[in-house]
PDB file of C-alpha atoms in Angstrom:
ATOM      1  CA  UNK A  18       0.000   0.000   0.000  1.00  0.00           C
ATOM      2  CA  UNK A  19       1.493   3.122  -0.943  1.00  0.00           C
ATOM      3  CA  UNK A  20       2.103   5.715   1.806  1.00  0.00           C
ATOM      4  CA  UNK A  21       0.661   9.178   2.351  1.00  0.00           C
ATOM      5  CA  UNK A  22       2.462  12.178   1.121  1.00  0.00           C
ATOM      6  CA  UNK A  23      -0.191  15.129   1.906  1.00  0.00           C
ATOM      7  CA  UNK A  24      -1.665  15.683   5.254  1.00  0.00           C
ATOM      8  CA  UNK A  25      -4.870  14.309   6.679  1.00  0.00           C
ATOM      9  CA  UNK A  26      -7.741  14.584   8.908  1.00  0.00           C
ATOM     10  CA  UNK A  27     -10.180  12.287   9.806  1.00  0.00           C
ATOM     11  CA  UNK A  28     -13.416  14.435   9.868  1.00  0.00           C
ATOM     12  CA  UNK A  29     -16.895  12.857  10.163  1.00  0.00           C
ATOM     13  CA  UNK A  30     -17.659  16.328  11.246  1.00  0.00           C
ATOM     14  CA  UNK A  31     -15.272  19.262  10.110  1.00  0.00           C
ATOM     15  CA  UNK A  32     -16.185  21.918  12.825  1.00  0.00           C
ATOM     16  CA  UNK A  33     -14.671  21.468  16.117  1.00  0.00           C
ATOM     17  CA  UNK A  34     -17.622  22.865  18.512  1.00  0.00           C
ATOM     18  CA  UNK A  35     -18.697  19.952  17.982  1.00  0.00           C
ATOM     19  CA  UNK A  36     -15.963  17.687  19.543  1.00  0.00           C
ATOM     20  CA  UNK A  37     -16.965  18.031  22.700  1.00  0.00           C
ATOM     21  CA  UNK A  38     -20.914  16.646  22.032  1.00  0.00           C
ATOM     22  CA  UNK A  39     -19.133  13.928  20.081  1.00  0.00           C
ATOM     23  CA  UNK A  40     -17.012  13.362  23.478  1.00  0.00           C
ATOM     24  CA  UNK A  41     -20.179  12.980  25.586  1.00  0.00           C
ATOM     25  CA  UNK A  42     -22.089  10.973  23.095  1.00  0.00           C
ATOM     26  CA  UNK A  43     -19.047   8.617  23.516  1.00  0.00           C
ATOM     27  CA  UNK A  44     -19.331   8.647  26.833  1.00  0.00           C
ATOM     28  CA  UNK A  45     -22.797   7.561  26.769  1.00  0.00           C
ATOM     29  CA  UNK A  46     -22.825   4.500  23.998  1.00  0.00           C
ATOM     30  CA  UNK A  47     -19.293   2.975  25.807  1.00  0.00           C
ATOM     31  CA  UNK A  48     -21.327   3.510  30.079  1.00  0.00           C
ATOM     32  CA  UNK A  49     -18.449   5.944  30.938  1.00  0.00           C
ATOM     33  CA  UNK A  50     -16.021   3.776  29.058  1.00  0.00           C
ATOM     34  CA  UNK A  51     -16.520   0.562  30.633  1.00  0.00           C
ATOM     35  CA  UNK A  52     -16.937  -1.640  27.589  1.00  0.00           C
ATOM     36  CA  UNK A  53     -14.330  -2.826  25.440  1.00  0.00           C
ATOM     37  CA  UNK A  54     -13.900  -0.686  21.902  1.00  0.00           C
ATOM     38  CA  UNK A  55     -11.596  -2.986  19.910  1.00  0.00           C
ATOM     39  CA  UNK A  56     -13.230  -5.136  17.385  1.00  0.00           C
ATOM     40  CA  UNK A  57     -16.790  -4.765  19.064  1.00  0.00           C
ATOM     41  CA  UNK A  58     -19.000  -3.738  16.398  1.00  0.00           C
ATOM     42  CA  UNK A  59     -21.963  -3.672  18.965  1.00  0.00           C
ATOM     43  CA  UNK A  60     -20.114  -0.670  20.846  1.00  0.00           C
ATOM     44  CA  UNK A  61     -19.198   0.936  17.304  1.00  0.00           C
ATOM     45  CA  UNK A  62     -22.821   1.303  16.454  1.00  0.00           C
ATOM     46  CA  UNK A  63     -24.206   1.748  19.591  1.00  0.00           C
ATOM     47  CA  UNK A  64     -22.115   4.967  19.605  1.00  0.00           C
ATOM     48  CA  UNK A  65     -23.224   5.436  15.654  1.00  0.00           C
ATOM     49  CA  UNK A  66     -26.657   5.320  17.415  1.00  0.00           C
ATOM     50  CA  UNK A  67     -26.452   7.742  20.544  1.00  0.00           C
ATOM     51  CA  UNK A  68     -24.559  10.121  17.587  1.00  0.00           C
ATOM     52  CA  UNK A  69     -27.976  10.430  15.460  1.00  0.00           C
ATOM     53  CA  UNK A  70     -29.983  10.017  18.964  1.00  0.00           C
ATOM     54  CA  UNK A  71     -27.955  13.367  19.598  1.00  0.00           C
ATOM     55  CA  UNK A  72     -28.228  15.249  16.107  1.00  0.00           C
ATOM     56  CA  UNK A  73     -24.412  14.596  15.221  1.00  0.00           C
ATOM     57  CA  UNK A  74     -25.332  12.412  12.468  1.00  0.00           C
ATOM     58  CA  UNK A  75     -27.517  11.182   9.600  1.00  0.00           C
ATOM     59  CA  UNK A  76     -30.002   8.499  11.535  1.00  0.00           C
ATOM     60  CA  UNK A  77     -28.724   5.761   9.251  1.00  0.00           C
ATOM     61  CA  UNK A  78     -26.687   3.069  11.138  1.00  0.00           C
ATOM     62  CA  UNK A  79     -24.062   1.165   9.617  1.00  0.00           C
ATOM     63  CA  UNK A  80     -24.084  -2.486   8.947  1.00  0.00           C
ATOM     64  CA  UNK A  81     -20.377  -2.767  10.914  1.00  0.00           C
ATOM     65  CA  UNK A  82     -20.324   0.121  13.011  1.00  0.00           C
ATOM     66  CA  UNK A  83     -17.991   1.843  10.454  1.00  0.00           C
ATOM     67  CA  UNK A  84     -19.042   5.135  11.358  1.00  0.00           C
ATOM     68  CA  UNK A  85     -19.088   5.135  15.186  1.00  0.00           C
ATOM     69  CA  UNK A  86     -15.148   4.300  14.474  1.00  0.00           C
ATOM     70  CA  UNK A  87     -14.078   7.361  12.092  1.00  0.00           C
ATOM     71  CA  UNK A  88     -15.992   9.437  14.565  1.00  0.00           C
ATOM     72  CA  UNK A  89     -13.783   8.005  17.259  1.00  0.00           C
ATOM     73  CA  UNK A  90     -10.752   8.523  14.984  1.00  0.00           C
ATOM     74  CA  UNK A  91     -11.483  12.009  15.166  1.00  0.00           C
ATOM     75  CA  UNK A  92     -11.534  11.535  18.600  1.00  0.00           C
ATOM     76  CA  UNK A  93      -8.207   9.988  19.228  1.00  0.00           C
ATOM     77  CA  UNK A  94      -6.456  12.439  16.665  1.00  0.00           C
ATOM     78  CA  UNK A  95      -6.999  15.230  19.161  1.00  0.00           C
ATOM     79  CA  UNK A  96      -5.775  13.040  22.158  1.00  0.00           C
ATOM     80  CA  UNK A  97      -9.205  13.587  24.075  1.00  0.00           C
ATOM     81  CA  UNK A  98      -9.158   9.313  23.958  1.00  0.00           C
ATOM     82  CA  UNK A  99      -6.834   6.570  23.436  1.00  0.00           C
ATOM     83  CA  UNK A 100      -7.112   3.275  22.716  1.00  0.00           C
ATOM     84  CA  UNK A 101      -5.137   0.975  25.354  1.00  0.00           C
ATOM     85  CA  UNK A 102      -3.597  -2.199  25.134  1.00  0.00           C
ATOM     86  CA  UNK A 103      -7.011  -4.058  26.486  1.00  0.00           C
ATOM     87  CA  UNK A 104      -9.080  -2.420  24.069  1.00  0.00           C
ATOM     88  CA  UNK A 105     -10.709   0.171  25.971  1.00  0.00           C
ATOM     89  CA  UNK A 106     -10.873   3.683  25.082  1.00  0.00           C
ATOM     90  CA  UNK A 107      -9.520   5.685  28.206  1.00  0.00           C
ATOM     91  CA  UNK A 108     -10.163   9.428  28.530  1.00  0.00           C
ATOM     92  CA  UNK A 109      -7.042  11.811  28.593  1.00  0.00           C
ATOM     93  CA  UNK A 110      -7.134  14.666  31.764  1.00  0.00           C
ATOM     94  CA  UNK A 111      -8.047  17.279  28.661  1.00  0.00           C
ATOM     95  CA  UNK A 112     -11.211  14.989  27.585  1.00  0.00           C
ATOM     96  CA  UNK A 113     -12.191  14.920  30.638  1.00  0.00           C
ATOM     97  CA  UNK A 114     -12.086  18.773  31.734  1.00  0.00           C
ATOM     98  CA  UNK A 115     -13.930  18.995  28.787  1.00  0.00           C
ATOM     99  CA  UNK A 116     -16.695  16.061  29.425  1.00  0.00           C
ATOM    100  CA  UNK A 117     -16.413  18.680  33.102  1.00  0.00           C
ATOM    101  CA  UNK A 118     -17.320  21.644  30.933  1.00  0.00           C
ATOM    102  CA  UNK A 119     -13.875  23.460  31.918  1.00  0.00           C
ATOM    103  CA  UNK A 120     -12.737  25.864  30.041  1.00  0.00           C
ATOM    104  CA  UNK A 121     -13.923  23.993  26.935  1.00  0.00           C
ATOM    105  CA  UNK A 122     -12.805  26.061  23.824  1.00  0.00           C
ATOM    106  CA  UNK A 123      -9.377  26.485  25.533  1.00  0.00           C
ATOM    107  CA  UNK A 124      -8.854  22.948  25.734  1.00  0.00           C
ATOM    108  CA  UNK A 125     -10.097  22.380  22.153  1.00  0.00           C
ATOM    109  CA  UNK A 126      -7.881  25.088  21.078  1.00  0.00           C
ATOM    110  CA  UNK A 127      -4.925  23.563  22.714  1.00  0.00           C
ATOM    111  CA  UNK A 128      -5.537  20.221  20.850  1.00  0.00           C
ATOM    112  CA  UNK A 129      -5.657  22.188  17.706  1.00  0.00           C
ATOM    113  CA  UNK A 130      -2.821  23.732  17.993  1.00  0.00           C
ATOM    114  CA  UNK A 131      -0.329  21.059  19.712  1.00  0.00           C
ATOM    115  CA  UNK A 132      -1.956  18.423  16.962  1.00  0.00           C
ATOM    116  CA  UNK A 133       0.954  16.945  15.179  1.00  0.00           C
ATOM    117  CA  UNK A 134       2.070  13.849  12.406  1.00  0.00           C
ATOM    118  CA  UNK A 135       2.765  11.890  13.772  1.00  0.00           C
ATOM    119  CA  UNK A 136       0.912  11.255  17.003  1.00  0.00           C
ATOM    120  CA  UNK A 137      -0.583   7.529  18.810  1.00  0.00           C
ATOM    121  CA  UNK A 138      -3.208   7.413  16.334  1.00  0.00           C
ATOM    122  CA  UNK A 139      -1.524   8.226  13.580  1.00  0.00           C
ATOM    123  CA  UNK A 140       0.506   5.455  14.373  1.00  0.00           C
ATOM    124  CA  UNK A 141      -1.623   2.981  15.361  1.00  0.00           C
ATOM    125  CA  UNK A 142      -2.000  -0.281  13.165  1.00  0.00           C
ATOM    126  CA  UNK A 143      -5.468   0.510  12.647  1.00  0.00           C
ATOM    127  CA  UNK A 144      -4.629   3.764  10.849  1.00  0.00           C
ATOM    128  CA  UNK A 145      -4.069   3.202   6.820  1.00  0.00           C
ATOM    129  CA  UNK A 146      -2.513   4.389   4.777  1.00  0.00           C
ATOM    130  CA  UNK A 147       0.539   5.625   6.702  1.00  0.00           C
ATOM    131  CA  UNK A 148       2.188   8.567   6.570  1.00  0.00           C
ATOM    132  CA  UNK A 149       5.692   8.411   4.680  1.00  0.00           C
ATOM    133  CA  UNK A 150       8.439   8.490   6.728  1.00  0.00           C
ATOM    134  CA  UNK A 151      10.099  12.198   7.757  1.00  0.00           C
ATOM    135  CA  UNK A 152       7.032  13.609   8.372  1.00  0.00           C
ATOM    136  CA  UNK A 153       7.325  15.890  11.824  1.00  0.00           C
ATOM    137  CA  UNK A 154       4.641  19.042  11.791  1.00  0.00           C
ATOM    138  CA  UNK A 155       1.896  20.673  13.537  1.00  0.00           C
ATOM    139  CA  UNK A 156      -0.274  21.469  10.808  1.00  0.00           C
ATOM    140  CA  UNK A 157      -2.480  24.080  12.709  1.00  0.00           C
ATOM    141  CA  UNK A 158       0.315  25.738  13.514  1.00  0.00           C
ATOM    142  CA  UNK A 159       2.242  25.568  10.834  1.00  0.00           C
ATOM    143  CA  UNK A 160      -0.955  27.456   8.821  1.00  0.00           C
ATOM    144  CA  UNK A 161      -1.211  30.447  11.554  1.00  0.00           C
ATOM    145  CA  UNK A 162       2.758  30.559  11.055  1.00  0.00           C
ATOM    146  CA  UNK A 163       1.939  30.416   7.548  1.00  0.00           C
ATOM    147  CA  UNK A 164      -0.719  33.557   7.224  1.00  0.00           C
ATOM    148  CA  UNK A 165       1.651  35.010   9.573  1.00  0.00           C
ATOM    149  CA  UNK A 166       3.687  37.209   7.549  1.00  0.00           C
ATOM    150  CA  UNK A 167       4.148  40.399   5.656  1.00  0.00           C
ATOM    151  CA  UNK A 168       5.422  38.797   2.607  1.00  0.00           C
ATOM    152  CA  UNK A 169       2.173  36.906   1.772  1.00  0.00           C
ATOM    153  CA  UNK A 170      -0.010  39.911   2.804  1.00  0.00           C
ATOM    154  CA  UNK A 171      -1.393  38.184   5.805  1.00  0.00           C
ATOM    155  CA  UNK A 172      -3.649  35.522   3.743  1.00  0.00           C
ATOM    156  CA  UNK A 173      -3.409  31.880   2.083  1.00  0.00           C
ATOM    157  CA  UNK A 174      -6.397  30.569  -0.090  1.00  0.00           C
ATOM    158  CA  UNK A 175      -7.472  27.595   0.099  1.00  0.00           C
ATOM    159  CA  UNK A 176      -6.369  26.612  -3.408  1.00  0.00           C
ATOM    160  CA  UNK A 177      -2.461  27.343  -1.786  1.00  0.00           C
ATOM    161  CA  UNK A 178      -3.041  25.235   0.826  1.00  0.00           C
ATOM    162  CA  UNK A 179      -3.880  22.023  -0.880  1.00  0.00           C
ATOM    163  CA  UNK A 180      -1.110  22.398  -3.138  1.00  0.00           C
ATOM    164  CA  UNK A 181       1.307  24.113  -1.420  1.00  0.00           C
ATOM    165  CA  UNK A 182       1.196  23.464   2.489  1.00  0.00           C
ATOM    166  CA  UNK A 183      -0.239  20.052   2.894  1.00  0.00           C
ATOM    167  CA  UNK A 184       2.682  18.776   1.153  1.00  0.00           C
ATOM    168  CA  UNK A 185       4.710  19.879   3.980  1.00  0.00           C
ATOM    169  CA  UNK A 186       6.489  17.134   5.823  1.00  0.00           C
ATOM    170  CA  UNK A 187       8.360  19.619   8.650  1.00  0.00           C
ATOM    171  CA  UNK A 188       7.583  22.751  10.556  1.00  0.00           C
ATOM    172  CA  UNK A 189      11.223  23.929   9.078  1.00  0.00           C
ATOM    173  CA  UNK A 190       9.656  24.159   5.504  1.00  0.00           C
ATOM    174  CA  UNK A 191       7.862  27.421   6.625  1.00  0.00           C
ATOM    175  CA  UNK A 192      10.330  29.630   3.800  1.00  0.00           C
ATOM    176  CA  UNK A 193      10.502  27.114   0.876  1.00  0.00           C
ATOM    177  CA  UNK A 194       6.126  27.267   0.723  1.00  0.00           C
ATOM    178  CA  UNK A 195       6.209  30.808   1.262  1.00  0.00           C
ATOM    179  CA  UNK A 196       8.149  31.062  -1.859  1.00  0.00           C
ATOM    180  CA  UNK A 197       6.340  28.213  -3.643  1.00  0.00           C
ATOM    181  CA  UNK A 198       3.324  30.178  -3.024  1.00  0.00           C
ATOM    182  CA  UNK A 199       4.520  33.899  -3.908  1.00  0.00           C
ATOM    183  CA  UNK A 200       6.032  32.055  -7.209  1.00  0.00           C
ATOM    184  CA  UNK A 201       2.458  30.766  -8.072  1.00  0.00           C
ATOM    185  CA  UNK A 202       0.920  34.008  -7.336  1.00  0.00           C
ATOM    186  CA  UNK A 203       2.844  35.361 -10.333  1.00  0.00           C
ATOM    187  CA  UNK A 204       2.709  32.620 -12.363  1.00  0.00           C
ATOM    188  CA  UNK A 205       0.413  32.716 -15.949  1.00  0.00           C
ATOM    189  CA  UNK A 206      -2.895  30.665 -15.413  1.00  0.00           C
ATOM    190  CA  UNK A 207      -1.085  27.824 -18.109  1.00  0.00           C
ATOM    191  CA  UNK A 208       2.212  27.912 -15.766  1.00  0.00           C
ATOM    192  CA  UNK A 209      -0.207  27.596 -12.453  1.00  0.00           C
ATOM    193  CA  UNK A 210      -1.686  24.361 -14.104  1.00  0.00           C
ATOM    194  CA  UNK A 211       1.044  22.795 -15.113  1.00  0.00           C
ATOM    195  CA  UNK A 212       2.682  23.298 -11.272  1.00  0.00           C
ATOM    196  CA  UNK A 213      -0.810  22.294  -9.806  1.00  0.00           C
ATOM    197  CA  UNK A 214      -0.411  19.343 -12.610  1.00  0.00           C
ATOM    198  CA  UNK A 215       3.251  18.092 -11.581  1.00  0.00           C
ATOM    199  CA  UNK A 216       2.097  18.380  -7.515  1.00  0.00           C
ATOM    200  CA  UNK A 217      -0.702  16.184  -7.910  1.00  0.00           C
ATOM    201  CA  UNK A 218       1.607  13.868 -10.191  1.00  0.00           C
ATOM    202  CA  UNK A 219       4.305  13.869  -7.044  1.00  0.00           C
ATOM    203  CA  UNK A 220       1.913  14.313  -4.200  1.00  0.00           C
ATOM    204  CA  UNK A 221      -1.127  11.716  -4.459  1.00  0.00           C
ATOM    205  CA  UNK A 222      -0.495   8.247  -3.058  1.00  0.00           C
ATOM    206  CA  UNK A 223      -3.994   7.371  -4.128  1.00  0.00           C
ATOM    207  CA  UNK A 224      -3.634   4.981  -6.660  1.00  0.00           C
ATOM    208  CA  UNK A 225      -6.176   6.024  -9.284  1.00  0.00           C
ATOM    209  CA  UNK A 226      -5.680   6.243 -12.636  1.00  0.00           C
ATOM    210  CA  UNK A 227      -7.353  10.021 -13.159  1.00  0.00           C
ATOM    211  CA  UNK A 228      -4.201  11.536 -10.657  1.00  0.00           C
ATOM    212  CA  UNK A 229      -4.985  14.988 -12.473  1.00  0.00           C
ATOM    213  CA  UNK A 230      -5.064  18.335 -10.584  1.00  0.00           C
ATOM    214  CA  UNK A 231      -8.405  18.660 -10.393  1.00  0.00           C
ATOM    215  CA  UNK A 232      -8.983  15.414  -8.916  1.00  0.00           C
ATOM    216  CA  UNK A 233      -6.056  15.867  -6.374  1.00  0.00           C
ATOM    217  CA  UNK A 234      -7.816  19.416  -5.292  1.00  0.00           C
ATOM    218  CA  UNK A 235     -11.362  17.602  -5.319  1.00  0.00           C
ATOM    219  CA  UNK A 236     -10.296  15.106  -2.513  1.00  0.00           C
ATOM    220  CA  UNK A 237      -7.576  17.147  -0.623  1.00  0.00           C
ATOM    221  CA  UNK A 238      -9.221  20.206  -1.000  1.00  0.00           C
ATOM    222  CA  UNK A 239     -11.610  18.945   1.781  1.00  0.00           C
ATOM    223  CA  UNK A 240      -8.641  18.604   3.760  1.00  0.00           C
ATOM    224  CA  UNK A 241      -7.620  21.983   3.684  1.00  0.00           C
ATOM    225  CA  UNK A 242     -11.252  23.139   4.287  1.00  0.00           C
ATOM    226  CA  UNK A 243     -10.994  21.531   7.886  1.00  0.00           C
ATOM    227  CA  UNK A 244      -7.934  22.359   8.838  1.00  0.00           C
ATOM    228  CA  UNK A 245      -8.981  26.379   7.889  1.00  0.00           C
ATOM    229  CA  UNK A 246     -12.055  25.637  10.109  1.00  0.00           C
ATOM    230  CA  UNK A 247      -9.820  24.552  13.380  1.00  0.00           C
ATOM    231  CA  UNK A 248      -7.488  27.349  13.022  1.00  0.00           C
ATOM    232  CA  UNK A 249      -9.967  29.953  12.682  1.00  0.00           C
ATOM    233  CA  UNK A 250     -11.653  28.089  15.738  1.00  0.00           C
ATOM    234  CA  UNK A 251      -8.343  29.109  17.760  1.00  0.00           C
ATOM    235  CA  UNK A 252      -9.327  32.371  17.103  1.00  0.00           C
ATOM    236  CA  UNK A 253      -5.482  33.614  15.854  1.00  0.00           C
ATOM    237  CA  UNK A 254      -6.851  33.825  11.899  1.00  0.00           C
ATOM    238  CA  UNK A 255      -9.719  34.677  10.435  1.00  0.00           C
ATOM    239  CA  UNK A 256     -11.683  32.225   7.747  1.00  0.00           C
ATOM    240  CA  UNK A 257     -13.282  34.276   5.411  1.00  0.00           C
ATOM    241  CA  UNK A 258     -15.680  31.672   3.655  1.00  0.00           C
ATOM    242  CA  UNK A 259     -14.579  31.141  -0.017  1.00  0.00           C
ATOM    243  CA  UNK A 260     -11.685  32.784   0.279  1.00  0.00           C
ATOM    244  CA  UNK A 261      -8.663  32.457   2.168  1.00  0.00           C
ATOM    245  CA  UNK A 262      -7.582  32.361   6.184  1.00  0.00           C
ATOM    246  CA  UNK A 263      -6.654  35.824   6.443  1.00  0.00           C
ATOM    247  CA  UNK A 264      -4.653  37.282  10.090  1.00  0.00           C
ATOM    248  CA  UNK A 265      -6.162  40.767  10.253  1.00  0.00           C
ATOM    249  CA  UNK A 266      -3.948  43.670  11.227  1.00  0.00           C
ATOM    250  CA  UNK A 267      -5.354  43.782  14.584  1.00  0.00           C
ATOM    251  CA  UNK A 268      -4.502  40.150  15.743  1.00  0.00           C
ATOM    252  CA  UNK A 269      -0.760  40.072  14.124  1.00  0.00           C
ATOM    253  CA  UNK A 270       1.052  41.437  17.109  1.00  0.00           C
ATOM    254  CA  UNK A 271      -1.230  38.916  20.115  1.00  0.00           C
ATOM    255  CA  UNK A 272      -1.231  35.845  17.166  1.00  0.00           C
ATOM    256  CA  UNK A 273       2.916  36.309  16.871  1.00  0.00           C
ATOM    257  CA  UNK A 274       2.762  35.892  20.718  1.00  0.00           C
ATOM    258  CA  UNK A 275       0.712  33.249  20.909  1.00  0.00           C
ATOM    259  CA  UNK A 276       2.623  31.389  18.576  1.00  0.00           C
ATOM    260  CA  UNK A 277       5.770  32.478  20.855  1.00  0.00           C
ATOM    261  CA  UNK A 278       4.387  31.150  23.896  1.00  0.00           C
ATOM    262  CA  UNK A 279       3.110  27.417  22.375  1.00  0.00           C
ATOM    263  CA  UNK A 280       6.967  26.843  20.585  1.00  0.00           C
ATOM    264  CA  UNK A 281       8.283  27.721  24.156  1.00  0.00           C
ATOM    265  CA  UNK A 282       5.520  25.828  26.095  1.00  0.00           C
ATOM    266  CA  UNK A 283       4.572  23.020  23.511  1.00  0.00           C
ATOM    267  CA  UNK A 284       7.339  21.717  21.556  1.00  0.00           C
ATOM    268  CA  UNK A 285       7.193  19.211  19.212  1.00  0.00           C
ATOM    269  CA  UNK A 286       6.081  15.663  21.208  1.00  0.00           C
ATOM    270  CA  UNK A 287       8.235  12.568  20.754  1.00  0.00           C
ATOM    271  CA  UNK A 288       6.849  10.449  23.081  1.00  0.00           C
ATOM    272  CA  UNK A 289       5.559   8.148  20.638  1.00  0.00           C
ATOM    273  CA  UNK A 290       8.956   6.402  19.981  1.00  0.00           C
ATOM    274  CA  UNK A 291       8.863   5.405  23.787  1.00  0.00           C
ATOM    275  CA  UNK A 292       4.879   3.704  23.892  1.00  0.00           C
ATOM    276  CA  UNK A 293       1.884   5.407  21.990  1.00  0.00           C
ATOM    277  CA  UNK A 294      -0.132   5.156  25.238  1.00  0.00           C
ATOM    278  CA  UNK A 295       2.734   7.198  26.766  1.00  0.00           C
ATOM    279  CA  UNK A 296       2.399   9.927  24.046  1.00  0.00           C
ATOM    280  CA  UNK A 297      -1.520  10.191  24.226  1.00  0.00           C
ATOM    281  CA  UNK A 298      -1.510  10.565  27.712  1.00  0.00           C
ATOM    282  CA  UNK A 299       1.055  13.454  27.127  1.00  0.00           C
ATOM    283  CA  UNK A 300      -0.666  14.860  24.110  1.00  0.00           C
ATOM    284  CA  UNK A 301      -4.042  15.155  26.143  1.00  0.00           C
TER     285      UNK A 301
END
């Protein structure tokens, strides 16, 4: 199975208000946690169920509980849950101040931003296709950082995020996208196609046969949508709807701090090559 190049997201729902809902629906279908997640297709759709009970989802169950586990996988990716080595999904101490109500978009913000590849679920054997090796980023932050500058006028579309930052394997590659993206801004329409052309070539480990641009942007663009959603949920960018994150003059000087304080406070999390359990408990 070929690996994954681009970021990813799982994202049964892209807005992350709703995380915490999804949290306590959890909480309900699994009695505070007490039955055993792995492999029990009973607990995946009984969660499935309690979800549409709710108003998260469409009331249409799946056959094998398929959907009660993405929505845990979006679950996990934040680090509110883990899965341990019994099979139970335990809550972290930041899923449950927020199952506690405290401070609830802080703690969702934090998760956001401190959300990296790779991290315990990205790593777990259930998770496929893998990333490629090398990769070591905090995509959240890595936008913000992004929109974060003079030189790009404070704004990246969503078009120059699928192509240009989601191919980003390290936080260092901050300059060479900023100048991948100022080189497309000036580029002819028939050289932006051609660049958008040879990225999707490079970039998608899908193995389809149509691997043209506008199929690449078609299924990563959704990508990109999401993660524009969580980082205007931090509240350090703006997204204007159909049209770019954008860091507006008034929030440059407390976003640059903010981003100060989480390199200081939250550095990049290696825990994982000790025991995933170790890093989610970390993480969360």
């Amino acid at each position: 199975m070929l690996e994954r190049k681009v970021w990813f997201i799982t994202r049964p729902e892209r807005d992350p208000k709703f995380h915490v809902d999804a949290l306590r629906a959890l909480a309900i279908a699994t009695s505070n946690f007490s039955v055993v997640w792995a492999k029990n297709r009973d607990a995946h759709k009984r969660y499935e169920e309690v979800l549409a009970a709710e108003g998260l989802k469409r009331d249409n169950i799946s056959h094998d509980g398929s959907g009660g586990r993405t929505w845990a996988a979006m679950l996990r990716t934040f680090s509110y849950v883990y899965l341990n080595d019994d099979g139970y999904l335990v809550l972290t101490k930041v899923g449950e101040k927020i199952l506690n109500s405290e401070k609830v978009r802080e703690n969702i913000t934090k998760q956001i931003l401190t959300l990296q590849i790779p991290n315990a679920y990205f790593l777990d054997s259930g998770f496929k296709p893998k990333f490629e090796e090398g990769f070591q980023i905090r995509p959240a932050r890595f936008l913000i950082r992004l929109v974060n500058q003079r030189i790009l006028d404070y704004y990246v579309t969503k078009e120059e995020i699928t192509f240009f930052a989601l191919t980003a394997k390290r936080d260092d590659e901050l300059h060479s996208v900023t100048q991948n993206i100022l080189n497309f801004r000036k580029a002819t329409l028939e050289e932006k196609n051609k660049l958008k052309e040879y990225i999707a070539k490079k970039f998608d480990h899908r193995q389809r046969v149509d691997r043209d641009a506008r199929d690449y942007e078609n299924a990563h663009g959704d990508v990109a949508h999401t993660f524009m959603m969580l980082c205007d949920y931090t509240g350090l960018v703006d997204y204007v709807r159909g049209d770019a994150l954008r860091l507006p003059s008034e929030k440059q000087e407390e976003t640059s701090k903010q981003l100060e304080y989480l390199e200081s406070r939250y550095p990049f999390n290696k825990r994982y090559l000790i025991s995933l359990e170790r890093f989610a408990e970390n993480a969360g």
